PDB file of C-alpha atoms in Angstrom:
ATOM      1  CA  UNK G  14     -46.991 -51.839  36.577  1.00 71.00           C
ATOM      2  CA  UNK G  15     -44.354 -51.377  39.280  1.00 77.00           C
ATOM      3  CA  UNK G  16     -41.184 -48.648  38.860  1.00 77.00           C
ATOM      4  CA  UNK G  17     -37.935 -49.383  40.273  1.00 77.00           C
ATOM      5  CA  UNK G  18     -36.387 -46.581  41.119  1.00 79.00           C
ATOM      6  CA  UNK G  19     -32.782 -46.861  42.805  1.00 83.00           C
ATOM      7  CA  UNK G  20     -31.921 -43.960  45.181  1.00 83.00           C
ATOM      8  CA  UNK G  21     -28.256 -43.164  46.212  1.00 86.00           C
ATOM      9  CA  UNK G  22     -28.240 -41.791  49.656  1.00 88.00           C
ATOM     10  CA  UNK G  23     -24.786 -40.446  51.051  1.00 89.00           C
ATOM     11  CA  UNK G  24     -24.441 -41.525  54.774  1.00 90.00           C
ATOM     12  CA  UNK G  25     -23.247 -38.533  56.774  1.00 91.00           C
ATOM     13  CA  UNK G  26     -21.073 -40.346  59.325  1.00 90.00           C
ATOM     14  CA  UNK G  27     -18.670 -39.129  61.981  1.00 92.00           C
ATOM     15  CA  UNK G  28     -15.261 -40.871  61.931  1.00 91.00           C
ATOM     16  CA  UNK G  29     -16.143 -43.362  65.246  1.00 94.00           C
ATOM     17  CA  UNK G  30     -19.345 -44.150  62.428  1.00 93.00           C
ATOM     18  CA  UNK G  31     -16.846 -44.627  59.121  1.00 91.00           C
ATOM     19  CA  UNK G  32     -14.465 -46.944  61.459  1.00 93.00           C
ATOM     20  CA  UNK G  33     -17.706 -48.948  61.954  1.00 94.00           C
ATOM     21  CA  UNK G  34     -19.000 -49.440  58.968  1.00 92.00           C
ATOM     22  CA  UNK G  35     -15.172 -49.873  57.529  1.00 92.00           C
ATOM     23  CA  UNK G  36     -15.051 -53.150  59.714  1.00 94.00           C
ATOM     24  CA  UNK G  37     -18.344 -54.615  58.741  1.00 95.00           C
ATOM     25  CA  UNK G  38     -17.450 -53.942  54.919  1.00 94.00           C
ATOM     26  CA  UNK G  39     -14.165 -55.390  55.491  1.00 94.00           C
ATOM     27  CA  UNK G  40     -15.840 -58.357  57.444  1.00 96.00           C
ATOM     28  CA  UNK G  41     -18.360 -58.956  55.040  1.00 96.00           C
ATOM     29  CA  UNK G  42     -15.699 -58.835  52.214  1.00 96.00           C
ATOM     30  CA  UNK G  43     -13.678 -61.228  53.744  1.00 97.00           C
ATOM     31  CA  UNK G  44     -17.007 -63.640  54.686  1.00 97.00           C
ATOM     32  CA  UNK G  45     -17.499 -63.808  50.927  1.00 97.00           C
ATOM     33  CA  UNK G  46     -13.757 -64.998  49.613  1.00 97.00           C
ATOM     34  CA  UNK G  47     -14.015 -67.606  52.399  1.00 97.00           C
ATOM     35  CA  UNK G  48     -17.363 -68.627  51.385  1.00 96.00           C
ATOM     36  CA  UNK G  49     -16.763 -68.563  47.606  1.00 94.00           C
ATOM     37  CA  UNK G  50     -13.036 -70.505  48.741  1.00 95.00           C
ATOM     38  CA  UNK G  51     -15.093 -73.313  50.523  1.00 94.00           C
ATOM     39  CA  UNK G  52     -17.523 -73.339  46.958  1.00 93.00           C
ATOM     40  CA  UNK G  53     -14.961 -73.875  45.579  1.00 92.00           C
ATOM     41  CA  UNK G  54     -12.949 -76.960  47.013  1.00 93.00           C
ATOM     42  CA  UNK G  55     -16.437 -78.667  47.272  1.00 91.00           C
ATOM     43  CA  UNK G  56     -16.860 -78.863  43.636  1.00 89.00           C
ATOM     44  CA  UNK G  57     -17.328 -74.981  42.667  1.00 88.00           C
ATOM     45  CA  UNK G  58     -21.232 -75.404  44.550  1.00 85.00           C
ATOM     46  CA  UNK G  59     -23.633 -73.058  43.314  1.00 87.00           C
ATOM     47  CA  UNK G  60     -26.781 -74.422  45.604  1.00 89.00           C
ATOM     48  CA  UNK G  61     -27.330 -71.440  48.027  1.00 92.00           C
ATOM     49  CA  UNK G  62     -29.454 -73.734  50.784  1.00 94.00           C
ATOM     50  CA  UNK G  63     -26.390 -76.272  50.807  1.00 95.00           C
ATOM     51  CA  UNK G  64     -23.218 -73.531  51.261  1.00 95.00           C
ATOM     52  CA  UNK G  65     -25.608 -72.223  53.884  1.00 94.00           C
ATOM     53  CA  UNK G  66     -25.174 -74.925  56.032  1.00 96.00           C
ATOM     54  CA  UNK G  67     -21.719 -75.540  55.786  1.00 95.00           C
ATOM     55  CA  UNK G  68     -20.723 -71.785  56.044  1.00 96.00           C
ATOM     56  CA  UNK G  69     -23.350 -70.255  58.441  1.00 97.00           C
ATOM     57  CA  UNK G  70     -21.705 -70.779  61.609  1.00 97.00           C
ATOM     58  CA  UNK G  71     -18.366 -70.668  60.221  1.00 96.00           C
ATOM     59  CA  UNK G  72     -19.088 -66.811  59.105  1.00 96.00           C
ATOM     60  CA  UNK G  73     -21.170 -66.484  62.620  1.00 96.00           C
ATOM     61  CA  UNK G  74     -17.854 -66.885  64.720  1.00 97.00           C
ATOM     62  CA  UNK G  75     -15.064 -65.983  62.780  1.00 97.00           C
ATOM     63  CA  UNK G  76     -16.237 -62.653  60.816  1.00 97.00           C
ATOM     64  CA  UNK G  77     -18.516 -61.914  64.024  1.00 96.00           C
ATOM     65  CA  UNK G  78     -21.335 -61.150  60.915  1.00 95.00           C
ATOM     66  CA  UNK G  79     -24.727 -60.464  62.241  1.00 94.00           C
ATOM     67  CA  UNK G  80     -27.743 -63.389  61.449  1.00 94.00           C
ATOM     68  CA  UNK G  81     -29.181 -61.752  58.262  1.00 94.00           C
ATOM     69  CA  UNK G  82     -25.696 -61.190  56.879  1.00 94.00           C
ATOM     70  CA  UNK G  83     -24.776 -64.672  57.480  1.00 95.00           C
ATOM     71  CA  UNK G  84     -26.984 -65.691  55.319  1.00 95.00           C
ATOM     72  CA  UNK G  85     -26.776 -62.925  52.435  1.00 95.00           C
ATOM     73  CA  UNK G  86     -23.062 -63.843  51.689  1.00 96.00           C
ATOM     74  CA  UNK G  87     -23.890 -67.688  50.891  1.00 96.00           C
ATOM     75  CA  UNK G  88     -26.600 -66.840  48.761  1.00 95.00           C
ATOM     76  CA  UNK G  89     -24.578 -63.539  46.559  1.00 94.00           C
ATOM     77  CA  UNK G  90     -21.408 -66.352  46.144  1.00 95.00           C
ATOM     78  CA  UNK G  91     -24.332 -69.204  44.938  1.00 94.00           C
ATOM     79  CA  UNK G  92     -25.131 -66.653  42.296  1.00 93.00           C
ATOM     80  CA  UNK G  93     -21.771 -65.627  41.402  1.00 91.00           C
ATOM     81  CA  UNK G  94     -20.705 -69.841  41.018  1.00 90.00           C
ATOM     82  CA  UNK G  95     -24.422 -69.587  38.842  1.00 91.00           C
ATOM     83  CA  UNK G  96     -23.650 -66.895  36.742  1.00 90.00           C
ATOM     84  CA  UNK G  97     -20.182 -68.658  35.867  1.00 87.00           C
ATOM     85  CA  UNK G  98     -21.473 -71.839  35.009  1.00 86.00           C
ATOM     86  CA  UNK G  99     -24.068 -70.482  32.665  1.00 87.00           C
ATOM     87  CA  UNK G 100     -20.557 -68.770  30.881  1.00 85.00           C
ATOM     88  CA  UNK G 101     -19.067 -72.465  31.069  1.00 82.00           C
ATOM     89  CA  UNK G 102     -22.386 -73.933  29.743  1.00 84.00           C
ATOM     90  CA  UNK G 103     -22.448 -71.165  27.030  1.00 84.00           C
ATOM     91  CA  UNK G 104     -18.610 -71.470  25.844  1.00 82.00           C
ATOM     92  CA  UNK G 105     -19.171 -75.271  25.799  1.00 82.00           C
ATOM     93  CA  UNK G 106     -21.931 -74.852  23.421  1.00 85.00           C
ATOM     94  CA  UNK G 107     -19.648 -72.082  21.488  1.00 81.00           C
ATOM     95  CA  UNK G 108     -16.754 -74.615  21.249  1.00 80.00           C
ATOM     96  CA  UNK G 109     -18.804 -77.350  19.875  1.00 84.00           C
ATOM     97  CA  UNK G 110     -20.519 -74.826  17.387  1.00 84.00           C
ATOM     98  CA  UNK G 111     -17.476 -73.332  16.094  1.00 82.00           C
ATOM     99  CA  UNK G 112     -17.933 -70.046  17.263  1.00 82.00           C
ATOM    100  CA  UNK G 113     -14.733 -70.244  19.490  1.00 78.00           C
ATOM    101  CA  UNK G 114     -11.781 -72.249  20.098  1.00 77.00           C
ATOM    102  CA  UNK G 115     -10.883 -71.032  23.769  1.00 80.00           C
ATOM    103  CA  UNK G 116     -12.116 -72.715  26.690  1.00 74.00           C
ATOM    104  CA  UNK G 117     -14.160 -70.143  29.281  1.00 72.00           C
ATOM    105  CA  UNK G 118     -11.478 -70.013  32.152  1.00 76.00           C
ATOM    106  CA  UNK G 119     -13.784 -68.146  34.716  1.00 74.00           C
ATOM    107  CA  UNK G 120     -14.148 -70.691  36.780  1.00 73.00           C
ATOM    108  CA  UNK G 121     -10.414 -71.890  36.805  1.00 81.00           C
ATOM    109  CA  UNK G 122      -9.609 -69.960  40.530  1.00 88.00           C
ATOM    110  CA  UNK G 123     -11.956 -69.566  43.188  1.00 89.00           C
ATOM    111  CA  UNK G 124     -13.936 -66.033  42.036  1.00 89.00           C
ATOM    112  CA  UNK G 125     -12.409 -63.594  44.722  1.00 94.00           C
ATOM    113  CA  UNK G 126     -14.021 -60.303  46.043  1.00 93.00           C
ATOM    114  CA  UNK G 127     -12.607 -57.194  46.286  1.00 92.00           C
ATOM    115  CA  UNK G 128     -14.624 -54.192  46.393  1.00 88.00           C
ATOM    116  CA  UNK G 129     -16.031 -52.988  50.043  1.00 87.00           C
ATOM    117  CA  UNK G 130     -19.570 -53.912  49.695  1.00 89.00           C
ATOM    118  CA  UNK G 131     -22.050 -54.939  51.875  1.00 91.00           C
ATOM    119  CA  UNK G 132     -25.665 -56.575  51.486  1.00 92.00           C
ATOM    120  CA  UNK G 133     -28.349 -54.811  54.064  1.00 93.00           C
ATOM    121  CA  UNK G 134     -31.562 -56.593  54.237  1.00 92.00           C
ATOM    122  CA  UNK G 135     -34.767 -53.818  55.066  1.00 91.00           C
ATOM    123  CA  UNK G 136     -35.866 -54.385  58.595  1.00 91.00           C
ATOM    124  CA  UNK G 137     -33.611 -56.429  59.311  1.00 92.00           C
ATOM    125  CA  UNK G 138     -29.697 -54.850  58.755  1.00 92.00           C
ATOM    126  CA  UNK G 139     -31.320 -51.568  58.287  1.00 92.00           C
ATOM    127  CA  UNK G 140     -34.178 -49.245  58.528  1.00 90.00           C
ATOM    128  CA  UNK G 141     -35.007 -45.767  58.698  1.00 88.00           C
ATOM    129  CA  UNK G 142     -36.066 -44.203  62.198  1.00 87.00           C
ATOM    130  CA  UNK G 143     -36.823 -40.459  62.887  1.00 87.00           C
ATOM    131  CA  UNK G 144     -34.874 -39.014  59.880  1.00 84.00           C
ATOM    132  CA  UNK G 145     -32.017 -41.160  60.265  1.00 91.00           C
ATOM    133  CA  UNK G 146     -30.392 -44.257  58.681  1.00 91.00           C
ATOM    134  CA  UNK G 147     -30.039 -47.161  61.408  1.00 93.00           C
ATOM    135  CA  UNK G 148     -27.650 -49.731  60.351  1.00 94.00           C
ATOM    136  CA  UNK G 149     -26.195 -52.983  61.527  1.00 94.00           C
ATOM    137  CA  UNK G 150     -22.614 -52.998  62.224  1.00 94.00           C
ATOM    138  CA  UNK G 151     -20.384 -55.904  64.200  1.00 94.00           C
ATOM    139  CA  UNK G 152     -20.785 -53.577  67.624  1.00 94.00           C
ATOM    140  CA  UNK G 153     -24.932 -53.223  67.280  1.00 92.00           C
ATOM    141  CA  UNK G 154     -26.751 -50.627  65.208  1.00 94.00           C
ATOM    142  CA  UNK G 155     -25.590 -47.328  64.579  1.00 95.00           C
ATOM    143  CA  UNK G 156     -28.133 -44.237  63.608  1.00 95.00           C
ATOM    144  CA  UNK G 157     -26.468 -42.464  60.870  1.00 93.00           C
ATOM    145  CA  UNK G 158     -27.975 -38.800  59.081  1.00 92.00           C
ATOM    146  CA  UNK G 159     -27.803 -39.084  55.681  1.00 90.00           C
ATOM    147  CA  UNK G 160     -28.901 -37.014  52.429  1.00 87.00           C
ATOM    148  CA  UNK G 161     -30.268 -37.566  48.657  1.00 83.00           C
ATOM    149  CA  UNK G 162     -32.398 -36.386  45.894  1.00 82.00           C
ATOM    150  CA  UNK G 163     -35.071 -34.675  47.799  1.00 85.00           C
ATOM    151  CA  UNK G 164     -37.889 -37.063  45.309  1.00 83.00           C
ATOM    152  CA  UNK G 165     -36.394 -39.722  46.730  1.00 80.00           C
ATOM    153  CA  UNK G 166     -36.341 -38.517  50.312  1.00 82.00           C
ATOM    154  CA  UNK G 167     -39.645 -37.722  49.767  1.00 83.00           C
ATOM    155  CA  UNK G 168     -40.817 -41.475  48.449  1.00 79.00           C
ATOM    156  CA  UNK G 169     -38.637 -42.844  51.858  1.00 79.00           C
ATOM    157  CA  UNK G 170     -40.053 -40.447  54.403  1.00 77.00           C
ATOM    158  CA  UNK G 171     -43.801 -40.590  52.876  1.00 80.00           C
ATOM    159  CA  UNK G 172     -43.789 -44.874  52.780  1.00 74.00           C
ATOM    160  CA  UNK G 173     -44.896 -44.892  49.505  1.00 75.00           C
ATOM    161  CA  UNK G 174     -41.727 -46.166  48.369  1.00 77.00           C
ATOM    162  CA  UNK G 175     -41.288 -50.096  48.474  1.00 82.00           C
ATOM    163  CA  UNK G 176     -38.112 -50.543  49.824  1.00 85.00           C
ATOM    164  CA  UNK G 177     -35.856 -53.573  49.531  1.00 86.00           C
ATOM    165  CA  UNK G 178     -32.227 -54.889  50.019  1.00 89.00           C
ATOM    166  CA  UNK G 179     -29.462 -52.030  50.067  1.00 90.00           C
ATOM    167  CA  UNK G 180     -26.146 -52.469  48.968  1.00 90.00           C
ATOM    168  CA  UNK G 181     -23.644 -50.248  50.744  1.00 90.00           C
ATOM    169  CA  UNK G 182     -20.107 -49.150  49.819  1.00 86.00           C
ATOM    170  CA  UNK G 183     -17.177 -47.222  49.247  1.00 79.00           C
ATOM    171  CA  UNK G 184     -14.110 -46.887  48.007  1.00 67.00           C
ATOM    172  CA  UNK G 185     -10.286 -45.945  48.379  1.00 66.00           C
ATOM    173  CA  UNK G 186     -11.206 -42.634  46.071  1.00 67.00           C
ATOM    174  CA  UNK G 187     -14.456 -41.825  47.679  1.00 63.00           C
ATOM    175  CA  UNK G 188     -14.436 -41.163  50.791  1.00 68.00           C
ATOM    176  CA  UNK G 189     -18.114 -41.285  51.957  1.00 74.00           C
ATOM    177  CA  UNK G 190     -19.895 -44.296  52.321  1.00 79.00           C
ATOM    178  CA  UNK G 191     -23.287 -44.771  50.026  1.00 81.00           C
ATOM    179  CA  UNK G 192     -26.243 -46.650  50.818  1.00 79.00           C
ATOM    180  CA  UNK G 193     -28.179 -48.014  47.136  1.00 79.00           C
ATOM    181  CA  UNK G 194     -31.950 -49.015  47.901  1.00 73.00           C
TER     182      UNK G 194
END
């Protein structure tokens, strides 16, 4: 049987690195309300393959979003319009049972992002060469230092580890960026 273990690793960036990873965030951010906007005129779409097409390009040009990225934000706003229409599904069944008498209104307004996340695919967005953190931004790759629980340094440096997508982010209160694995 296989552990998940999820390791928090600060990123140790200089401010020319923060600015960078600021814009992607920011980019990213804004390539999911767009996406989830465009689900949401075409019938609040929750097929990831379909919003892929009619976004990918779209998110390509405009947010200047690297390959892999264009095609992570279709696919986290397909399971966001997913997750809501199980709720609808659920309050339906509710309603008609008696347990409630107020219509689910999630999916009333388009679903709109705010925090300053981003989705890294492994080998791909990211990867970790000679001790340091290299990471996709809209300018190319940046190497960044970066530190951690020393177990789970250990599991990263060794290979043992199997690592997977990464979800980076930050926030107006903390100040450092974090990288989840």
């Amino acid at each position: 049987m296989q552990q998940v273990i999820t390791a928090k690793l600060k990123l140790n960036c200089t401010p020319e690195q923060k600015q960078k990873l600021r814009a992607v965030t920011l980019a990213y951010r804004d390539a999911l309300n767009y996406t989830s906007k465009l689900a949401f005129d075409k019938g609040k779409l929750s097929d990831a393959a379909k919003l892929q097409k009619q976004v990918y390009y779209d998110i390509r040009e405009r947010f200047r979003l690297p390959a892999q990225m264009a095609c992570n934000v279709p696919r986290q706003v397909a399971a966001i319009y997913k997750n809501l229409w199980m709720k609808v599904e659920r309050n339906a069944t509710h309603l008609k049972s008696g347990i409630t008498n107020k219509r689910y209104q999630g999916l009333d307004p388009p679903p709109k992002f705010r925090a300053r996340t981003c989705t890294f695919s492994y080998k791909r967005d990211y990867s970790f060469v000679k001790g340091k953190a290299s990471l996709v931004t809209l300018e190319g790759p940046i190497k960044i230092d970066y530190s951690g629980a020393q177990k789970h340094l250990d599991l990263i440096h060794s290979g043992a580890a199997k690592i997977g997508t990464a979800i980076i982010c930050t926030s107006l209160t903390i100040k450092p960026f974090w990288v989840a694995l």
